XYZ file of C-alpha atoms in Angstrom:
524
model
C 34.967 -40.404 12.946
C 34.521 -42.637 15.896
C 33.314 -46.262 15.428
C 30.777 -47.955 17.308
C 30.278 -51.820 17.272
C 27.209 -52.961 18.127
C 27.050 -56.592 18.266
C 23.500 -57.422 19.143
C 19.832 -57.403 18.107
C 19.355 -54.151 19.727
C 16.677 -51.805 18.356
C 18.097 -49.795 15.140
C 17.360 -46.578 16.878
C 20.777 -46.635 18.369
C 22.513 -46.972 15.442
C 20.320 -44.247 13.609
C 20.837 -41.562 16.591
C 24.870 -42.389 16.357
C 24.942 -42.199 12.839
C 22.834 -38.755 12.998
C 25.338 -37.426 15.721
C 28.374 -38.273 13.126
C 29.575 -41.881 14.267
C 30.493 -44.888 12.260
C 28.047 -47.755 13.089
C 28.816 -51.722 12.531
C 26.175 -53.673 13.692
C 25.892 -57.345 13.241
C 23.905 -59.758 15.496
C 25.337 -62.846 13.426
C 29.033 -62.539 13.629
C 30.695 -63.436 17.075
C 32.139 -60.340 18.927
C 35.457 -62.102 19.133
C 35.483 -61.950 14.904
C 34.013 -58.534 14.742
C 37.085 -56.920 16.986
C 39.494 -58.344 14.198
C 37.844 -56.656 11.671
C 37.579 -53.808 13.806
C 40.103 -53.039 15.788
C 39.346 -49.244 15.806
C 36.490 -49.325 17.373
C 35.971 -46.597 20.494
C 32.768 -47.965 21.697
C 30.595 -51.372 22.310
C 27.207 -51.619 22.690
C 26.176 -55.198 24.153
C 23.298 -57.096 25.649
C 24.178 -60.461 26.631
C 27.442 -60.852 24.735
C 30.587 -61.063 27.226
C 33.117 -58.520 27.074
C 36.208 -60.300 28.107
C 39.835 -59.375 28.891
C 40.550 -60.676 25.498
C 37.880 -58.212 23.831
C 39.548 -54.947 25.319
C 42.909 -56.062 24.608
C 41.989 -56.577 21.029
C 40.605 -53.254 20.601
C 43.048 -50.440 21.131
C 40.903 -47.288 21.226
C 38.272 -48.806 23.335
C 37.290 -45.974 25.662
C 33.548 -47.186 26.674
C 31.391 -50.447 27.005
C 27.427 -50.017 27.578
C 25.172 -52.580 28.570
C 21.910 -52.107 27.266
C 19.983 -53.258 29.989
C 20.597 -53.363 33.907
C 22.776 -56.499 34.587
C 26.519 -56.185 33.558
C 27.955 -59.387 34.846
C 29.009 -60.312 31.409
C 31.455 -57.527 31.089
C 34.632 -57.522 33.201
C 34.293 -54.436 35.093
C 37.479 -54.743 37.075
C 39.862 -55.404 33.915
C 37.924 -52.611 31.778
C 38.891 -50.053 34.685
C 42.708 -51.513 34.724
C 42.650 -50.432 31.052
C 41.042 -47.129 31.648
C 37.833 -48.235 29.794
C 34.334 -46.894 31.361
C 31.453 -49.662 31.430
C 27.844 -48.116 31.697
C 24.306 -49.836 32.094
C 20.853 -48.360 31.251
C 19.020 -49.277 34.795
C 15.093 -49.421 34.629
C 14.741 -49.873 30.959
C 13.257 -53.109 31.523
C 11.135 -52.660 34.456
C 7.935 -51.935 32.773
C 8.686 -55.205 30.892
C 9.323 -57.751 33.550
C 6.536 -56.114 35.693
C 3.995 -57.011 32.487
C 5.848 -60.446 32.300
C 4.602 -61.294 36.091
C 1.310 -60.308 35.968
C 0.774 -62.316 32.187
C 2.633 -65.493 34.091
C -0.083 -65.259 36.485
C -2.891 -64.771 34.191
C -1.790 -67.670 32.331
C -1.645 -69.810 35.276
C -4.935 -68.740 36.731
C -6.531 -69.289 33.560
C -5.089 -72.534 32.266
C -3.844 -70.663 28.968
C -0.969 -72.821 27.975
C -3.185 -76.249 28.468
C -6.122 -74.505 26.817
C -4.566 -73.799 23.918
C -2.639 -77.164 23.344
C -5.669 -79.071 24.136
C -8.161 -77.214 22.133
C -5.747 -77.552 19.244
C -5.830 -81.373 19.390
C -9.201 -81.310 19.163
C -9.879 -81.799 23.140
C -12.423 -79.989 24.918
C -11.289 -79.979 28.500
C -12.932 -76.626 29.889
C -14.725 -78.873 32.879
C -10.781 -79.452 34.068
C -10.210 -75.723 33.754
C -11.848 -74.228 36.448
C -9.914 -70.609 36.721
C -9.189 -68.532 39.439
C -9.406 -64.345 39.124
C -6.421 -62.034 40.063
C -9.068 -59.325 40.866
C -8.583 -58.536 44.727
C -6.067 -60.918 45.741
C -3.273 -60.290 48.279
C -0.128 -59.757 45.865
C 3.644 -59.759 48.145
C 6.285 -58.251 46.616
C 9.582 -59.242 47.525
C 12.004 -56.041 46.610
C 10.451 -52.872 45.795
C 13.233 -51.509 43.365
C 12.314 -50.026 39.486
C 10.759 -53.436 38.606
C 8.859 -53.984 42.122
C 7.405 -50.146 41.902
C 6.301 -50.665 38.553
C 4.436 -53.692 39.476
C 2.623 -51.800 41.907
C 1.673 -49.695 39.199
C 0.401 -52.151 36.871
C -1.172 -54.072 39.670
C -3.632 -51.322 40.647
C -6.378 -51.967 38.028
C -6.992 -55.621 39.832
C -8.049 -53.726 43.001
C -5.330 -55.865 44.884
C -4.131 -55.941 48.465
C -0.342 -55.014 48.080
C 1.914 -56.248 50.315
C 5.695 -55.253 50.246
C 9.183 -55.873 51.706
C 12.301 -54.092 50.683
C 14.802 -54.396 53.902
C 16.198 -50.867 52.969
C 12.852 -48.909 52.043
C 11.638 -46.768 54.605
C 8.171 -47.647 55.776
C 6.703 -44.256 54.785
C 8.418 -44.654 51.443
C 6.524 -47.996 50.702
C 3.413 -46.819 51.974
C 3.593 -43.537 49.565
C 3.938 -45.992 46.504
C 1.020 -47.949 47.588
C 2.147 -50.910 49.514
C 1.802 -52.014 52.935
C 5.414 -53.069 54.599
C 5.400 -56.170 56.255
C 7.671 -58.473 57.259
C 8.948 -61.670 54.920
C 7.203 -63.987 57.761
C 4.063 -61.703 57.248
C 4.087 -61.474 53.383
C 4.683 -65.099 52.824
C 1.738 -66.161 55.079
C -0.633 -63.593 53.521
C -0.055 -63.280 50.393
C -1.885 -65.129 47.435
C 0.644 -64.393 44.977
C 4.308 -63.969 45.953
C 6.503 -62.017 43.384
C 10.389 -61.866 43.901
C 12.425 -58.799 42.675
C 15.837 -59.408 44.267
C 19.248 -59.367 42.894
C 21.239 -62.743 42.863
C 24.752 -63.836 44.393
C 25.201 -65.136 47.716
C 23.128 -62.761 50.138
C 19.841 -64.243 48.304
C 21.122 -67.989 47.581
C 17.761 -70.075 48.462
C 16.486 -66.915 50.207
C 13.112 -68.617 49.453
C 13.580 -71.934 51.436
C 11.737 -74.347 53.588
C 10.822 -71.452 56.197
C 8.988 -69.011 53.977
C 7.563 -72.076 51.922
C 5.735 -73.698 54.819
C 4.547 -70.266 55.644
C 2.450 -70.059 52.394
C -1.225 -70.744 51.994
C -2.635 -73.716 50.112
C -3.287 -72.738 46.709
C -0.840 -69.839 46.488
C 1.662 -69.205 43.607
C 5.583 -68.020 43.747
C 6.966 -66.266 40.734
C 10.582 -66.061 40.403
C 11.394 -63.441 37.802
C 14.740 -62.209 39.491
C 17.677 -64.722 39.389
C 17.732 -68.529 39.528
C 18.842 -69.777 43.027
C 16.748 -67.335 45.070
C 14.009 -69.905 45.303
C 15.460 -73.127 46.973
C 13.490 -75.456 44.469
C 14.394 -78.844 46.403
C 12.635 -77.214 49.584
C 9.544 -76.437 47.361
C 9.524 -80.054 46.089
C 9.856 -81.407 49.917
C 6.973 -78.773 50.995
C 4.614 -79.999 47.863
C 5.089 -83.704 49.328
C 3.352 -82.930 52.401
C 0.271 -82.087 50.366
C 0.532 -78.229 50.298
C -0.309 -77.072 46.891
C 2.251 -74.235 46.090
C 2.424 -73.234 41.887
C 5.766 -72.138 40.846
C 6.331 -70.030 37.742
C 9.695 -69.054 36.562
C 11.551 -67.474 33.775
C 15.127 -67.447 35.176
C 17.804 -70.235 34.805
C 21.429 -70.947 35.456
C 22.374 -70.007 31.721
C 20.401 -68.471 29.160
C 21.159 -71.272 26.660
C 19.464 -73.982 25.028
C 19.812 -77.330 26.942
C 18.112 -79.011 30.199
C 16.382 -76.822 32.728
C 16.773 -77.747 36.198
C 13.645 -75.665 37.291
C 11.573 -77.915 34.473
C 10.295 -80.708 36.972
C 9.253 -78.608 39.546
C 8.143 -75.437 37.548
C 3.949 -75.135 36.479
C 5.022 -72.650 34.083
C 8.369 -72.044 32.467
C 9.633 -69.380 30.145
C 12.869 -68.630 28.640
C 13.768 -65.254 30.290
C 11.320 -63.176 28.504
C 11.399 -60.601 31.039
C 13.199 -57.771 29.023
C 12.209 -59.574 25.628
C 9.838 -57.017 24.477
C 10.266 -54.487 21.543
C 9.520 -51.641 23.700
C 12.007 -52.581 26.526
C 14.841 -53.537 23.589
C 13.666 -49.822 22.068
C 14.079 -48.034 25.379
C 17.578 -49.633 25.978
C 18.751 -49.136 22.703
C 17.541 -45.029 22.990
C 19.123 -44.833 26.264
C 22.724 -46.731 25.306
C 22.623 -44.286 22.267
C 21.842 -41.106 24.212
C 24.489 -41.860 27.128
C 27.397 -42.735 24.390
C 26.862 -39.354 22.546
C 26.761 -37.510 25.698
C 29.638 -39.447 27.199
C 31.956 -38.398 23.926
C 30.692 -35.064 23.127
C 29.825 -33.537 26.762
C 32.081 -35.905 28.937
C 28.742 -37.259 30.834
C 30.052 -40.090 32.960
C 26.778 -40.381 35.586
C 25.981 -43.813 34.231
C 29.329 -45.166 34.604
C 29.360 -48.431 36.947
C 33.029 -48.937 37.091
C 34.206 -45.220 38.278
C 37.753 -44.309 38.691
C 38.229 -42.137 42.028
C 39.986 -38.567 41.571
C 43.432 -37.933 41.638
C 44.495 -37.433 45.053
C 42.193 -39.277 47.146
C 43.501 -42.547 48.813
C 41.350 -45.541 47.733
C 41.995 -46.722 51.368
C 39.310 -43.799 52.375
C 36.673 -45.000 49.650
C 36.872 -48.234 51.214
C 36.776 -47.119 55.150
C 33.629 -45.017 53.931
C 32.030 -48.511 52.673
C 32.965 -50.342 55.691
C 31.588 -47.544 57.937
C 28.331 -47.731 56.261
C 27.796 -51.427 56.693
C 29.199 -51.114 60.523
C 26.549 -48.253 61.341
C 23.621 -50.526 59.461
C 24.453 -53.443 61.326
C 24.928 -51.289 64.884
C 21.365 -50.081 63.824
C 19.916 -53.415 63.705
C 19.546 -53.381 60.044
C 16.344 -51.331 60.129
C 15.177 -49.252 57.275
C 17.040 -45.978 56.853
C 15.305 -42.516 56.555
C 18.206 -40.438 56.824
C 22.439 -40.352 56.488
C 24.344 -37.583 57.746
C 28.153 -37.711 56.842
C 30.363 -35.064 58.028
C 34.274 -35.311 56.044
C 37.037 -34.275 57.945
C 40.596 -32.709 56.771
C 41.206 -32.912 53.203
C 38.393 -35.538 52.788
C 35.972 -32.468 52.523
C 37.356 -32.015 49.100
C 36.279 -35.348 47.683
C 33.155 -35.970 49.484
C 30.874 -36.605 46.447
C 33.099 -39.704 45.588
C 32.156 -41.278 48.714
C 28.850 -41.764 48.058
C 28.588 -44.654 45.892
C 30.955 -46.587 48.891
C 28.699 -45.602 51.736
C 25.580 -46.682 49.509
C 27.109 -50.259 49.117
C 27.672 -50.351 52.721
C 24.236 -49.096 53.766
C 22.161 -50.920 50.942
C 23.854 -54.119 50.234
C 21.317 -55.019 47.523
C 21.996 -51.806 45.592
C 23.419 -51.214 42.538
C 27.459 -51.194 42.891
C 30.036 -49.060 41.085
C 27.757 -45.946 40.440
C 29.087 -42.772 40.045
C 28.373 -39.969 42.782
C 25.200 -38.794 41.036
C 23.527 -42.032 40.084
C 24.409 -42.986 43.915
C 22.859 -39.878 45.230
C 19.878 -40.975 42.513
C 19.913 -44.621 44.324
C 19.283 -43.109 47.958
C 16.528 -40.964 46.736
C 14.337 -43.941 45.273
C 14.896 -45.793 48.308
C 13.178 -42.960 50.192
C 16.417 -41.653 52.036
C 17.671 -38.367 52.493
C 21.318 -38.133 52.071
C 23.198 -35.010 53.409
C 27.268 -34.111 53.524
C 27.585 -31.736 56.451
C 30.422 -29.098 56.450
C 32.962 -29.995 59.448
C 33.613 -27.813 62.125
C 37.200 -26.227 61.475
C 38.249 -26.104 65.233
C 37.291 -30.054 65.819
C 40.902 -32.064 65.162
C 39.808 -35.233 63.580
C 42.171 -35.245 60.849
C 41.357 -37.056 57.728
C 38.216 -38.957 59.320
C 34.695 -39.846 58.305
C 31.208 -39.626 60.521
C 28.270 -41.177 59.798
C 25.014 -40.792 61.354
C 22.246 -42.977 60.156
C 18.887 -42.155 61.286
C 16.604 -45.740 61.085
C 13.052 -46.604 62.022
C 12.728 -48.282 65.250
C 10.629 -51.269 65.945
C 8.212 -48.908 67.370
C 8.261 -46.336 64.925
C 10.516 -44.103 66.532
C 13.762 -42.383 64.925
C 16.924 -43.762 66.162
C 20.316 -42.520 65.372
C 23.570 -45.039 65.022
C 26.730 -42.860 64.805
C 30.103 -44.268 63.707
C 33.401 -42.689 62.885
C 36.612 -43.821 61.349
C 39.955 -43.045 59.863
C 42.830 -44.618 57.976
C 46.023 -45.042 59.963
C 49.144 -46.364 57.976
C 46.985 -47.833 55.282
C 44.359 -49.700 57.981
C 40.794 -48.713 57.878
C 39.791 -48.238 61.405
C 36.648 -47.272 63.441
C 37.352 -45.138 66.164
C 33.907 -44.421 68.018
C 31.026 -46.504 67.679
C 28.154 -44.764 69.107
C 29.130 -43.106 72.656
C 32.191 -45.377 72.629
C 35.249 -43.341 71.987
C 38.721 -44.576 71.411
C 38.343 -48.200 69.778
C 40.651 -47.659 66.819
C 40.075 -50.839 65.920
C 41.370 -52.600 62.420
C 38.291 -53.252 60.507
C 39.651 -56.045 58.259
C 38.950 -59.615 58.441
C 36.345 -61.121 60.677
C 35.090 -59.249 63.500
C 32.125 -59.159 66.159
C 30.744 -56.822 68.057
C 28.825 -57.125 71.621
C 26.816 -54.178 73.613
C 25.948 -55.411 77.135
C 25.603 -54.249 80.616
C 29.044 -53.640 81.940
C 30.183 -56.601 84.678
C 32.920 -58.718 85.403
C 33.218 -61.933 83.731
C 31.646 -61.201 79.994
C 34.639 -61.053 78.438
C 35.815 -64.085 79.516
C 32.196 -65.995 78.937
C 32.828 -64.776 75.119
C 36.499 -66.253 74.704
C 35.330 -69.584 76.370
C 32.579 -70.215 73.858
C 34.661 -69.354 70.842
C 37.652 -71.387 72.188
C 35.221 -74.023 72.850
C 34.402 -73.932 69.244
C 38.040 -73.790 68.065
C 38.110 -69.795 67.210
C 40.805 -67.788 67.942
C 40.939 -64.224 69.256
C 43.505 -62.141 67.361
C 42.565 -58.715 68.809
C 40.293 -57.484 71.328
C 38.781 -54.032 72.659
C 36.053 -53.589 75.242
C 35.728 -49.833 76.512
C 33.053 -48.908 78.869
C 30.425 -46.089 78.930
C 30.104 -44.285 82.314
C 26.903 -42.690 81.756
C 24.872 -45.503 80.359
C 26.789 -48.603 82.286
C 27.322 -50.275 79.321
C 30.265 -51.718 77.555
C 31.253 -52.611 73.961
C 33.112 -55.916 73.291
C 34.907 -56.029 69.793
C 36.743 -58.758 68.954
C 38.565 -59.943 65.675
C 38.542 -63.773 65.016
C 40.832 -65.924 62.892
C 37.756 -67.081 61.195
C 34.202 -65.965 60.774
C 31.589 -66.810 63.469
C 28.451 -68.344 62.265
C 24.973 -66.696 63.243
C 23.950 -69.710 65.397
C 27.191 -68.961 67.299
C 26.674 -65.443 67.635
C 23.545 -65.848 68.808
C 24.222 -68.082 71.400
C 27.201 -65.922 72.784
C 24.752 -63.034 72.766
C 22.206 -65.153 74.983
C 24.694 -65.868 77.148
C 26.112 -62.681 78.031
C 22.515 -61.032 77.669
C 23.705 -58.689 74.898
C 21.786 -55.678 74.104
C 23.395 -55.567 70.420
C 25.313 -58.189 68.325
C 26.343 -58.418 64.982
C 29.515 -59.561 62.986
C 31.589 -58.243 59.932
C 33.350 -59.711 57.563
C 35.771 -57.581 55.349
């Protein structure tokens, strides 16, 4: 009988379902996981919520095959070490989306109607009704940053309040946003027009201090910002500075550096602060528990790995080709101006066509950097669908001598709503991932590793010298350069590898100096 550890306060339905399916279940939320693994070293699976699954924990469970995070994020599990130990890791995405969406509405209503203050003062025998003039949520303009599972759930839950819904999701096609009932706008428009801004983006370097002075200064006087995403997305020091100018912006948050007792850095700035209650509902707990049990049973009984987030690639596939596909996805996204993607067509040549489904998660990572990483092919394909992107693998022409190479064609929405195609091709040569074509520029064979900058411009003498001069003046050395021209368009492409990253402001300065029609950088 297979043994499963559940060292957390997870709804009992998980244990019940597993026991009915013939599993031995040990559910103990009071004993630390490290102690439990000593008592049950023969466990084959562990279901956790916030408990950390470290290399030491995995080493102590010699029969461990599966770890399930009953929730979306899995940064409490060392997924890289798990892969080395041939341990699969799963999550249950979407299980808490409704709970978080409802929490956002609850926080806004609590703020608008002075619920917390009203309760406290009335219990004290005071009658401060005259100081508690409220605001109605009905018919307000709500800006939703991030239209993933939670953002889309929030759209549905807000409908009864007859709001004007504005949305920003850099990687969601505009038509898809309109279909779900949201008017797609730029971040500048969203922050300047909204009465309420609610954030639903991942954490990490890409969104660190995303909401800073620039966006906060655009917000209306008396507006509200709700952060139920990750701590650090809002630059709280910038918020304090904006308030010091006299602008009134309310700040409601339930995210913190650590989910643990102790002083909270947001306490001094937040108008309403909660202990990360987003997923803390009986229903979300029940859903996560049920999905955890269903996924565990399907994994062991049917070999279903569709929810595995640290997938292993199949035997015979060079991992360098998987990394190449991610790099090409990133390159196509940036070369296309990072516009909303409508369609991705892929062609895998040579032996790669035998493994084409395994490339889907890596292309997803390059095309949609904020999407979930480490998905299995079926889950990655579903993620593309949820973002409104048609993702297709085409049959290669047998008479095309491209060897084991990959072509990606990205169809994006242009600024005027027209469809724009960005095409890239790449291959692995002696273990090195290389881009061989970008648009109409062939024969690049440029090593994608390291720091690279790309410029497309009207072909003329002196451009390369200008780029090199600016880089030199800023202490940046050029390690490699290719600069093919296109006689049909009269344009040239300069691709330079540098010894260190080129800052955005410097990139813009060079682009302006050479009148570049396209300029971007990549760092791998």
